[in-house]
Tab-separated table of C-alpha atoms and ligand atoms in Angstrom:
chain	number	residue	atom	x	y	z
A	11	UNK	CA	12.986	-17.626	16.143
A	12	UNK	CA	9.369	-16.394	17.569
A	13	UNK	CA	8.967	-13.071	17.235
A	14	UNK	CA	6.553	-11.279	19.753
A	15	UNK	CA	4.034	-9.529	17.968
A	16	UNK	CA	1.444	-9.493	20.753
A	17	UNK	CA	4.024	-6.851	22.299
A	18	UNK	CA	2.251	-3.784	23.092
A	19	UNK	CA	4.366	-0.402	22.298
A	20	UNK	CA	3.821	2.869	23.398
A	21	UNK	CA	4.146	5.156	19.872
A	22	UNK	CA	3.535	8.302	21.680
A	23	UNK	CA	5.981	10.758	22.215
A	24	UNK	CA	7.691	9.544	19.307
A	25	UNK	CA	6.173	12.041	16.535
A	26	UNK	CA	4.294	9.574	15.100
A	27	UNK	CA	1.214	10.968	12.660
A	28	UNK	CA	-0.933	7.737	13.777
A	29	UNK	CA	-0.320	8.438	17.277
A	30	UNK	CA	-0.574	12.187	17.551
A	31	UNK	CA	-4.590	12.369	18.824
A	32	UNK	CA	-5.859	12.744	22.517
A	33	UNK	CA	-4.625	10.627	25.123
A	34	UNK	CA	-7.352	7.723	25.068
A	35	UNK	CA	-7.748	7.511	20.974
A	36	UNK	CA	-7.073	4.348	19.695
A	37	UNK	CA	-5.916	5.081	16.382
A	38	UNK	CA	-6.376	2.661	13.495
A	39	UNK	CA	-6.129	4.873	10.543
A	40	UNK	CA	-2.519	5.749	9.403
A	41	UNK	CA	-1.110	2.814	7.103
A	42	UNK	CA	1.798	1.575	9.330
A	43	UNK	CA	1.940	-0.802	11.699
A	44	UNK	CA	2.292	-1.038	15.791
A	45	UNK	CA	5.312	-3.747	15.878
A	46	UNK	CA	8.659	-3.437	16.215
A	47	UNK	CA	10.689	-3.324	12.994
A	48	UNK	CA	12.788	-7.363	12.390
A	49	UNK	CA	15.886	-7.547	15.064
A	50	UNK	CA	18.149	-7.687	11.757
A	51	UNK	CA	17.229	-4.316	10.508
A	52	UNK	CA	17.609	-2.590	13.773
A	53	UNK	CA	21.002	-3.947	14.403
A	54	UNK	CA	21.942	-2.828	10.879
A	55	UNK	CA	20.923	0.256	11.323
A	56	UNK	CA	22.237	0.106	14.981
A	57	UNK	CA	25.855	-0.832	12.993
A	58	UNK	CA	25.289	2.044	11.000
A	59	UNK	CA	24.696	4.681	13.678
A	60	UNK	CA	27.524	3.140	15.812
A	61	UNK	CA	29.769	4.169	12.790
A	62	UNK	CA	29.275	7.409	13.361
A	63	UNK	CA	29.553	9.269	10.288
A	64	UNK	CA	27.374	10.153	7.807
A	65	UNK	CA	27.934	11.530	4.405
A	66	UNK	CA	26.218	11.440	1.150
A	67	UNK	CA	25.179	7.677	0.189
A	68	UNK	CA	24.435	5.714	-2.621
A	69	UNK	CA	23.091	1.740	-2.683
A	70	UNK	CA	25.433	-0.633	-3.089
A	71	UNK	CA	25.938	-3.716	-4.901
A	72	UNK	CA	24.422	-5.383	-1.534
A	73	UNK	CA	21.299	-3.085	-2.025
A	74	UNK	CA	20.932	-4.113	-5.836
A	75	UNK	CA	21.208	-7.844	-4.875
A	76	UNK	CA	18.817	-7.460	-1.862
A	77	UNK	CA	15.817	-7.037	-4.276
A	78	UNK	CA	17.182	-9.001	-6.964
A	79	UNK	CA	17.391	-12.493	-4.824
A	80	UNK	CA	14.286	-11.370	-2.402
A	81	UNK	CA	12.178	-10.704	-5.617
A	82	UNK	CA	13.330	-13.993	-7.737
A	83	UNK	CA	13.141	-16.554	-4.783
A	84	UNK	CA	9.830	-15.248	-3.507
A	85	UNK	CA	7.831	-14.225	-6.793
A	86	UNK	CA	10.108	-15.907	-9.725
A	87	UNK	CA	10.131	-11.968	-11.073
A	88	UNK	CA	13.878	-11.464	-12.566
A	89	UNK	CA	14.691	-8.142	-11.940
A	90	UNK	CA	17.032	-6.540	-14.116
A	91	UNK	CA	19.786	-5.140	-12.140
A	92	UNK	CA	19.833	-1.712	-14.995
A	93	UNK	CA	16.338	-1.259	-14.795
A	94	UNK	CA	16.394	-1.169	-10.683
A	95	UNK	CA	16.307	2.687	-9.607
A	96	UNK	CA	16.286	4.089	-5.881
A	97	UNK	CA	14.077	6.337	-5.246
A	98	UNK	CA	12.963	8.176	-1.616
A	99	UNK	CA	9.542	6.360	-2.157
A	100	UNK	CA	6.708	5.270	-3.757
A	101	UNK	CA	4.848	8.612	-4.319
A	102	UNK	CA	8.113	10.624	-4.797
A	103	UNK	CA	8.023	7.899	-7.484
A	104	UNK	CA	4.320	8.692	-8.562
A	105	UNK	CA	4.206	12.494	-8.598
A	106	UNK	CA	7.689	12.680	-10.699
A	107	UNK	CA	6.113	10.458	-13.162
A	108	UNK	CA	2.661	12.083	-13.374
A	109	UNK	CA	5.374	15.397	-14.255
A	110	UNK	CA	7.441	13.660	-16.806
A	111	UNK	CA	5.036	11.036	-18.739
A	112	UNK	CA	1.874	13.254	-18.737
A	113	UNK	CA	1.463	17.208	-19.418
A	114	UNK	CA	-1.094	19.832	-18.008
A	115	UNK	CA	-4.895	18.793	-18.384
A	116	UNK	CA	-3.331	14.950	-20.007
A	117	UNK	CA	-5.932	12.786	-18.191
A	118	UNK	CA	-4.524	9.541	-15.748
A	119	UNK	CA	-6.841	6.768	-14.732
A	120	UNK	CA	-7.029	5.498	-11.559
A	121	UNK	CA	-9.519	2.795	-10.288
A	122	UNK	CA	-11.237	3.950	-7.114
A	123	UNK	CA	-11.890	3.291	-4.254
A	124	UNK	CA	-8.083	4.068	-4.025
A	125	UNK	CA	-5.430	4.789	-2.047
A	126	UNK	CA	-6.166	8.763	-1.908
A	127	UNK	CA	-2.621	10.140	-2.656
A	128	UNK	CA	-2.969	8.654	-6.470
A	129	UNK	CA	-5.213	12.082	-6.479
A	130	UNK	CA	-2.556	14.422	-5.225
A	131	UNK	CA	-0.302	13.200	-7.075
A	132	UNK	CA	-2.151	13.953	-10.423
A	133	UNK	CA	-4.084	16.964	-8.845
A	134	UNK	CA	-1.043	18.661	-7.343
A	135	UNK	CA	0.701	18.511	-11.164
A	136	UNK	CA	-2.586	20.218	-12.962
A	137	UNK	CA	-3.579	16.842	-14.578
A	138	UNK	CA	-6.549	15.209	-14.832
A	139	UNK	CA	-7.661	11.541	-12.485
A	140	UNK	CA	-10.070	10.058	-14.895
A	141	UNK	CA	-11.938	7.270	-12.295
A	142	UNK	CA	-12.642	4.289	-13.598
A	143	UNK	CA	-14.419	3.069	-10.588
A	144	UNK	CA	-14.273	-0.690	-9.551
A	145	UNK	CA	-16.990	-2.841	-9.791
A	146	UNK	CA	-18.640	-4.353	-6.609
A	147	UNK	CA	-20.082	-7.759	-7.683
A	148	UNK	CA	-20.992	-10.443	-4.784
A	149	UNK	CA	-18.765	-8.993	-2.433
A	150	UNK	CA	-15.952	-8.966	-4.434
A	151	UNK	CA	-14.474	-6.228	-6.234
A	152	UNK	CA	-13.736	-6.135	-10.055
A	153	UNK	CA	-12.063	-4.144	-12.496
A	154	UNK	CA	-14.161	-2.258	-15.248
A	155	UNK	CA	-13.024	-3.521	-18.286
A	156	UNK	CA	-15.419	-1.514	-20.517
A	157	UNK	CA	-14.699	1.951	-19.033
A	158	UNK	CA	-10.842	0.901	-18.751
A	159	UNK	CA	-11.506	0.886	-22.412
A	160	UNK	CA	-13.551	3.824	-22.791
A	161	UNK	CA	-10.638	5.911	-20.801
A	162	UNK	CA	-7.960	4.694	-22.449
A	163	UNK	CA	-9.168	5.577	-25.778
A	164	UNK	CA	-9.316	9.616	-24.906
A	165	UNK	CA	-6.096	11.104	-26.361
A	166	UNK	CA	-5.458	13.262	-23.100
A	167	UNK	CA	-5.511	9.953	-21.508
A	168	UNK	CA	-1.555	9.164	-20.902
A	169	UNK	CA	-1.082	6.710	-18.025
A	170	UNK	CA	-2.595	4.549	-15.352
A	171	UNK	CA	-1.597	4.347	-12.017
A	172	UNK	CA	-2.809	0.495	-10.733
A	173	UNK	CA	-2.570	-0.160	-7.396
A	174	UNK	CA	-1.553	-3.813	-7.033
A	175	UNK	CA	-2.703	-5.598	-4.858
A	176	UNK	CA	-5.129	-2.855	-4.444
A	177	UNK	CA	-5.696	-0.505	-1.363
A	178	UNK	CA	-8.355	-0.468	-0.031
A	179	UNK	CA	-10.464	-3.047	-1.134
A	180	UNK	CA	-7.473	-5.830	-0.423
A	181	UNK	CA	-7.526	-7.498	-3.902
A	182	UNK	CA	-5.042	-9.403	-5.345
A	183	UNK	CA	-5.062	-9.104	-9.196
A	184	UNK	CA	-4.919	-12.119	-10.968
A	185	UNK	CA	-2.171	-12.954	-13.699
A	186	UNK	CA	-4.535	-13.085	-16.205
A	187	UNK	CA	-6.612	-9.722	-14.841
A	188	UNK	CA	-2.877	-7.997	-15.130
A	189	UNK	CA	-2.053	-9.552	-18.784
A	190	UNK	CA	-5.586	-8.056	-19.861
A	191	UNK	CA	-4.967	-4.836	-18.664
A	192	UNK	CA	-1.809	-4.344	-20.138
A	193	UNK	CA	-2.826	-5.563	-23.432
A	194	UNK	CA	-5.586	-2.587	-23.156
A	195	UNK	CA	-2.961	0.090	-22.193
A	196	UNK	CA	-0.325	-1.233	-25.068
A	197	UNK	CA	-3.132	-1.214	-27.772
A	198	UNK	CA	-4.049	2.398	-27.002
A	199	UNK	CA	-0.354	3.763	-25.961
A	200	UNK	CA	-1.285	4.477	-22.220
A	201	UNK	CA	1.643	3.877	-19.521
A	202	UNK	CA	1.069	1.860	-16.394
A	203	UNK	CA	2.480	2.477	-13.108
A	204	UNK	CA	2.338	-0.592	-10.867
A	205	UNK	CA	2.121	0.950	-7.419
A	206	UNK	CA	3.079	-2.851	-5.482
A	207	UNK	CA	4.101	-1.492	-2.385
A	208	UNK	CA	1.325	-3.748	-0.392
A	209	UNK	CA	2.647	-6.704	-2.021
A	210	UNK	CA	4.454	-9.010	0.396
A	211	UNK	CA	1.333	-8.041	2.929
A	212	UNK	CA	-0.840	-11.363	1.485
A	213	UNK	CA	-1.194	-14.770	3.177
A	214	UNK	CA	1.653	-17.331	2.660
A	215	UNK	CA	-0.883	-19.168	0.499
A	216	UNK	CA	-1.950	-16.611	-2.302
A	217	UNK	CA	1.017	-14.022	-2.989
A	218	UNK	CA	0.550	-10.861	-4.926
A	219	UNK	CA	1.383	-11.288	-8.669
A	220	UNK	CA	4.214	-8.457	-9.852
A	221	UNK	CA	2.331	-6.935	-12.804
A	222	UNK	CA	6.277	-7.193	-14.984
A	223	UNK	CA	5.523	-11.185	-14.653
A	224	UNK	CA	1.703	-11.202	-15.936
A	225	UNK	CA	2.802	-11.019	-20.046
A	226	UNK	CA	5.652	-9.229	-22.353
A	227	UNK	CA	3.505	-6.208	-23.026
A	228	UNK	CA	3.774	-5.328	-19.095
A	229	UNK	CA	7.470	-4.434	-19.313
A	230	UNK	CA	6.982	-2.986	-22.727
A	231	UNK	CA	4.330	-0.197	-21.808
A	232	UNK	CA	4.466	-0.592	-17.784
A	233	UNK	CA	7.050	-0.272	-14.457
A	234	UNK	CA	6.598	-1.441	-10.833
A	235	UNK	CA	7.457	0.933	-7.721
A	236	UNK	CA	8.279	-1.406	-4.866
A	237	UNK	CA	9.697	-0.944	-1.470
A	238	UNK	CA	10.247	-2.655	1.703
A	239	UNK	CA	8.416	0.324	3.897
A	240	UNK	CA	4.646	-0.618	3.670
A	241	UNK	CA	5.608	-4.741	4.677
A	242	UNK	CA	8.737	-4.004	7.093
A	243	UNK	CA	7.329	-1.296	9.032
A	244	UNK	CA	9.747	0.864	8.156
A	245	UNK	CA	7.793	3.889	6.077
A	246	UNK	CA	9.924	6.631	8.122
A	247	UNK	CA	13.173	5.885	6.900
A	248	UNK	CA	11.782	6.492	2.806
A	249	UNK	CA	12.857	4.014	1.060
A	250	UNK	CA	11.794	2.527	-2.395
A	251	UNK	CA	12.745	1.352	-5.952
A	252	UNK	CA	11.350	0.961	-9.385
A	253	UNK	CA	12.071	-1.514	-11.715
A	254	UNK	CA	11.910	0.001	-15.469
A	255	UNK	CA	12.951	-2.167	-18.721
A	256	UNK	CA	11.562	0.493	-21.127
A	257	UNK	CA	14.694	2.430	-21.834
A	258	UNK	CA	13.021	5.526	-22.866
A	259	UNK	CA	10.396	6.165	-20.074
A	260	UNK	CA	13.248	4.778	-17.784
A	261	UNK	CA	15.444	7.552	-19.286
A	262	UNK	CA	12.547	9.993	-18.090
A	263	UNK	CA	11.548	9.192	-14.933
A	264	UNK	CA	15.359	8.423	-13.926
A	265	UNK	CA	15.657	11.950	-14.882
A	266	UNK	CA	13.030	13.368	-13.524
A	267	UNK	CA	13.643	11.985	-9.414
A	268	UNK	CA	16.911	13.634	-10.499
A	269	UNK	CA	15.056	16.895	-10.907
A	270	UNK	CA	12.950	16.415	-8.038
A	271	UNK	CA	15.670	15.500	-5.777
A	272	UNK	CA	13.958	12.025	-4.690
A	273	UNK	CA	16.708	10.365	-6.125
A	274	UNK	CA	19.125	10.331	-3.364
A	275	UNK	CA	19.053	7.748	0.008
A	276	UNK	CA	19.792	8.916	3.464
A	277	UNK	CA	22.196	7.087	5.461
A	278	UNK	CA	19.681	4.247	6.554
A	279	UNK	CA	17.797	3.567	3.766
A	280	UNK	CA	19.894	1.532	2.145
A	281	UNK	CA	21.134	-0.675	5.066
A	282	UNK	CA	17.194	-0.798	6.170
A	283	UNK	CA	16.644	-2.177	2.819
A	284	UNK	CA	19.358	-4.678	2.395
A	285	UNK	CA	18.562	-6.146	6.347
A	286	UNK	CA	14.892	-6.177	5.062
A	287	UNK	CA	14.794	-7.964	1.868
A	288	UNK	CA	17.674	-10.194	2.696
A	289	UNK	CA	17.743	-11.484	6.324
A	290	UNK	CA	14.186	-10.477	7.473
A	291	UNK	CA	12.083	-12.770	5.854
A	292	UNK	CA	11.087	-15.085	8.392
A	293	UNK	CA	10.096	-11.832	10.495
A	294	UNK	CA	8.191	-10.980	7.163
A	295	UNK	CA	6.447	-14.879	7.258
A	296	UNK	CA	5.491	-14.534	10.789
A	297	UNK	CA	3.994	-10.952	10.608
A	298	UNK	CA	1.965	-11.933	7.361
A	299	UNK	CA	0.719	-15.196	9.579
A	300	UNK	CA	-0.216	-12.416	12.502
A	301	UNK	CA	-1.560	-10.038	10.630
A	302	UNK	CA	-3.899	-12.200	8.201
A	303	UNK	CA	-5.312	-14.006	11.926
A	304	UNK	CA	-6.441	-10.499	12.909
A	305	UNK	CA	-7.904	-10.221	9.553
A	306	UNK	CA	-10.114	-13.409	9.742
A	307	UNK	CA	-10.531	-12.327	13.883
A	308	UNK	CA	-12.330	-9.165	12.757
A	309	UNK	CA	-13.797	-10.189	10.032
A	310	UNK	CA	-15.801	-12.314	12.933
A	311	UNK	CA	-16.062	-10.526	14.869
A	312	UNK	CA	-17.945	-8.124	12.472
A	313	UNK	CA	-20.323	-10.507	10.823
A	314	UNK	CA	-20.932	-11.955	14.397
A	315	UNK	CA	-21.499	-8.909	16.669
A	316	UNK	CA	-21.686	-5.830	14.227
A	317	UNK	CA	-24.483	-6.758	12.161
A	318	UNK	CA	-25.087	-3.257	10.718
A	319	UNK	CA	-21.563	-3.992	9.147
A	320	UNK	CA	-20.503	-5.733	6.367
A	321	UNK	CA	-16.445	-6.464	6.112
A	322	UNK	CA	-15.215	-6.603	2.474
A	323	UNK	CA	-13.101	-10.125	2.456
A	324	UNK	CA	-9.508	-8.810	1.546
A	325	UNK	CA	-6.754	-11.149	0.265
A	326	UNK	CA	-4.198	-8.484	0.602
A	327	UNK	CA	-2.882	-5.697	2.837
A	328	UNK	CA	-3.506	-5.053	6.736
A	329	UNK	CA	-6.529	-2.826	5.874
A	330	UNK	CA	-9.776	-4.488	6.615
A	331	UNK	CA	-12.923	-2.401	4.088
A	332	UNK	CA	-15.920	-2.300	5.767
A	333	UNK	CA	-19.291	-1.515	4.493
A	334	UNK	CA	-21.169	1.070	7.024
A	335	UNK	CA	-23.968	2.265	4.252
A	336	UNK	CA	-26.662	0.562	5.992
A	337	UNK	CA	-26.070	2.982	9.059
A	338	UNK	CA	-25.087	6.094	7.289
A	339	UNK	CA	-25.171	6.268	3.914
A	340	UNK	CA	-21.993	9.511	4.249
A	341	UNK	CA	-19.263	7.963	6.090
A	342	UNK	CA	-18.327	11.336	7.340
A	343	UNK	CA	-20.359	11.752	10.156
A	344	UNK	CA	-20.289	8.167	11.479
A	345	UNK	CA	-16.795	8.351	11.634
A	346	UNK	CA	-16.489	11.700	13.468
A	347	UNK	CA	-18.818	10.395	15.717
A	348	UNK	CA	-16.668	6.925	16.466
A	349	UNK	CA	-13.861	9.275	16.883
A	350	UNK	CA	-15.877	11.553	19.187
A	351	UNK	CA	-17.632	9.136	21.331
A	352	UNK	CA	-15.454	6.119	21.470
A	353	UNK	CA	-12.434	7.728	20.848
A	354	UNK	CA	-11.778	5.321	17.796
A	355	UNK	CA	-10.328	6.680	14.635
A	356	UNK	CA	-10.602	4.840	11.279
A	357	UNK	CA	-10.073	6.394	7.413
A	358	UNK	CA	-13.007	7.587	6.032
A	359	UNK	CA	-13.749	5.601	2.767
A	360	UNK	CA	-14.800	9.112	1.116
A	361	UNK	CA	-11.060	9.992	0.691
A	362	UNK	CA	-10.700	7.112	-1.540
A	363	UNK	CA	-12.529	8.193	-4.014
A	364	UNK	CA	-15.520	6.968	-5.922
A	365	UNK	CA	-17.201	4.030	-4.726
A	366	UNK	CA	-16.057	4.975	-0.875
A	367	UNK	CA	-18.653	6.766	0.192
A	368	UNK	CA	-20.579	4.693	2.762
A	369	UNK	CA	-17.340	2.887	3.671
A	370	UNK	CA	-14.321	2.904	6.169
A	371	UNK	CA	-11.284	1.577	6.473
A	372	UNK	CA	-9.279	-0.308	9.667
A	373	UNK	CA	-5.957	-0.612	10.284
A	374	UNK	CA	-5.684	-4.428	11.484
A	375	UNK	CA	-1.031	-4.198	11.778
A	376	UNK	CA	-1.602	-3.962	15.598
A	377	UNK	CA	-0.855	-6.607	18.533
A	378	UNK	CA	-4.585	-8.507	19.132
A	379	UNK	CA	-5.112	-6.995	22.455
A	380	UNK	CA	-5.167	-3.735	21.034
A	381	UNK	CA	-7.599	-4.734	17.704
A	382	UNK	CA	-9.815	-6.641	20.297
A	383	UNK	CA	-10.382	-3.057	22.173
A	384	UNK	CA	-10.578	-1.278	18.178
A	385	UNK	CA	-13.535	-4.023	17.930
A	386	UNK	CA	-15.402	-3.447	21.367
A	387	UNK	CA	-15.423	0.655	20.767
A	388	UNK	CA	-16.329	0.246	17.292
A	389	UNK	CA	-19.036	-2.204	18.408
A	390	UNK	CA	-20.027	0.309	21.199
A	391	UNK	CA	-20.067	3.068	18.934
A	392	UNK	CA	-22.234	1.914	16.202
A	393	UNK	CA	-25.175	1.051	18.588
A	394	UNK	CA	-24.672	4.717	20.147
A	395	UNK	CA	-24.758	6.172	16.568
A	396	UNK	CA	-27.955	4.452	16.212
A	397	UNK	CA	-29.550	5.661	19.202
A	398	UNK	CA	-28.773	9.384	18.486
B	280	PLP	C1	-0.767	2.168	-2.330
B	280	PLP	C2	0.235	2.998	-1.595
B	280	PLP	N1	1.235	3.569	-2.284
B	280	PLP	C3	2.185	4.315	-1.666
B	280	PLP	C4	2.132	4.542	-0.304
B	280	PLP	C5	3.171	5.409	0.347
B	280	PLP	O1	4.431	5.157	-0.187
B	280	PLP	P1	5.716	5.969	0.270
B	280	PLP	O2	5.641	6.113	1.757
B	280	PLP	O3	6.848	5.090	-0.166
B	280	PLP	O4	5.705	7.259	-0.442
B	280	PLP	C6	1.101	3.968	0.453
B	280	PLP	C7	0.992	4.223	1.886
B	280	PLP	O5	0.045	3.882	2.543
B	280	PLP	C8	0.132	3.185	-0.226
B	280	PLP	O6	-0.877	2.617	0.439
């Protein structure tokens, strides 16, 4: 089956955060996507609503299995069925293990430019985000091995939240990148989190590599949160899982959800889940074929037409990183201005972090017509920047 992603769909009106600006703003900030979630999950969900009642819920052996089979056919990871916990999502997942693995003013390294949250998380809970910034080298961003080092070796410094593949920059770590790193964090007793939630949204050709397959240290000192929401379109109905062989920071975190009451599914988060991971993935296919032409289509159309621009070349997620420092060294007021005058709105690549200042970043999950007009404003808009 062909599934119509070119299908234009009016968001408003429907309490969406993306979608909540003036009537004209195209918005291409918000990390979801603009298509219509695979037929199979809205008729199990449909199935589910037609039942008509709805208690308490727990996931099922159908649930377990969904992520077991989806998860050894597509990346050869076995997941252990005991280590697989639900959990309401992937920063419910975060924040409750920032609480229970670290204490007040324990340091935890993140690797900016980042996804911004990682700094909530650890900010929110009185801890510390020791940046160890990436490394921009040719065009391609790197990890800092030395200052991974240097961090890692502070005793406040408790755990590491990786973001793999990474957002923003779109990077796919390597197998031999992830073995490193976890080698680093076993010799100096720091924790990694494996945030994969991005990690189905690569091209067919180069999938993401689950940090538990990169070496045996990984599951000894690390744990993956992963979740159909971020590559299903389905980030409303808060869904997720982690995947923890260590029994004793499995014990903690496991207990700690529990504590936080993130531990519990609604009624369509498990049916969402099993309809996603089991009978969705040619939908999944299809969307990453879409999604990775708009990537290459903007990518041209920046280096062709938007000269003052320079497009980072991702490998992974529908976020396109683009370099605007050659037009405004502060990202801030270039964006306001986009959002101002052409009614565009993009992320601001100062909210990641270190290392984002003087960038932005573009949602690309949309139908082509509709990245085609992102293009043409944020072509427009530059040049009317420049004339200011
Ligand atoms: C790296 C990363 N982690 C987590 C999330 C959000 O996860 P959840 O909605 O499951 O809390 C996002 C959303 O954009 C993300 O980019």
């Amino acid at each position: 089956m062909k599934y119509d992603f070119d299908e234009l769909i009016d968001r408003r009106q429907t309490g969406s955060i993306k979608w909540s600006g003036s009537p004209n703003e195209l918005p291409m900030w918000v990390a979801d996507m603009d298509f219509k979630a695979a037929p199979a999950i809205i008729e199990a969900l449909r199935q589910r609503i037609d039942h008509g009642v709805f208690g308490y819920t727990e996931p099922d052996e159908d649930w377990f299995n969904a992520y077991h089979d989806y998860y050894l056919d597509v990346h050869n990871w076995k997941i252990d069925k005991g280590s697989l916990i639900f959990a309401t999502g992937v920063v419910p997942i975060i924040s409750s293990s920032v609480r229970k693995l670290t204490a007040v003013g324990d340091n935890v390294v993140v690797m900016p430019p980042v996804y911004n949250i990682f700094y909530n998380s650890i900010v929110n809970n009185a801890r510390k985000p020791l940046e160890v910034p990436l490394l921009l080298q040719n065009g391609v961003y790197e990890m800092d091995w030395e200052g991974l080092e240097k961090a890692f070796s502070l005793p406040e410094t408790k755990l590491l939240i990786l973001c793999n593949p990474h957002n923003p920059v779109g990077r796919i770590w390597s197998k031999e990148e992830l073995a490193r790193l976890a080698k680093l964090a076993k010799e100096h007793d720091v924790i990694v989190l494996s945030d994969e939630i991005h990690g189905e949204i690569t091209t067919l050709e180069k999938p993401y590599v689950p940090f538990y397959i990169s070496c045996e240290e990984a599951k000894e000192i690390g744990y993956a949160a992963i979740s159909p929401t971020k590559c299903f379109n389905l980030a409303g109905i808060q869904t997720a899982a982690m995947v923890i062989d260590n029994a004793e920071i499995r014990a903690k975190v496991d207990r700690q959800i529990n504590t936080d009451e993130v531990a519990e599914p609604n009624v369509f988060a498990v049916p969402a889940t099993i309809a996603a991971f089991r009978d969705s993935r040619d939908w999944l296919n299809q969307m990453r074929r879409y999604v990775f032409d708009n990537r290459a289509y903007a990518e041209r159309f920046i280096e062709e037409k938007i000269k003052d621009l320079k497009a980072i070349r991702g490998e992974a997620t529908y976020l396109l990183w683009v370099d605007c420092s050659s037009i405004s060294s502060d990202s801030r007021p270039l964006l306001k201005f986009l959002r101002e005058s052409v009614e565009l709105r993009l992320s601001d690549g100062e909210e990641y972090g270190t290392g984002g200042q003087g960038f932005f970043r573009m949602n690309l999950a949309c139908p082509r017509s509709r990245l085609q007009d992102g293009l043409e404003r944020l072509a427009k808009g530059i040049e009317l920047f420049k004339k200011q």
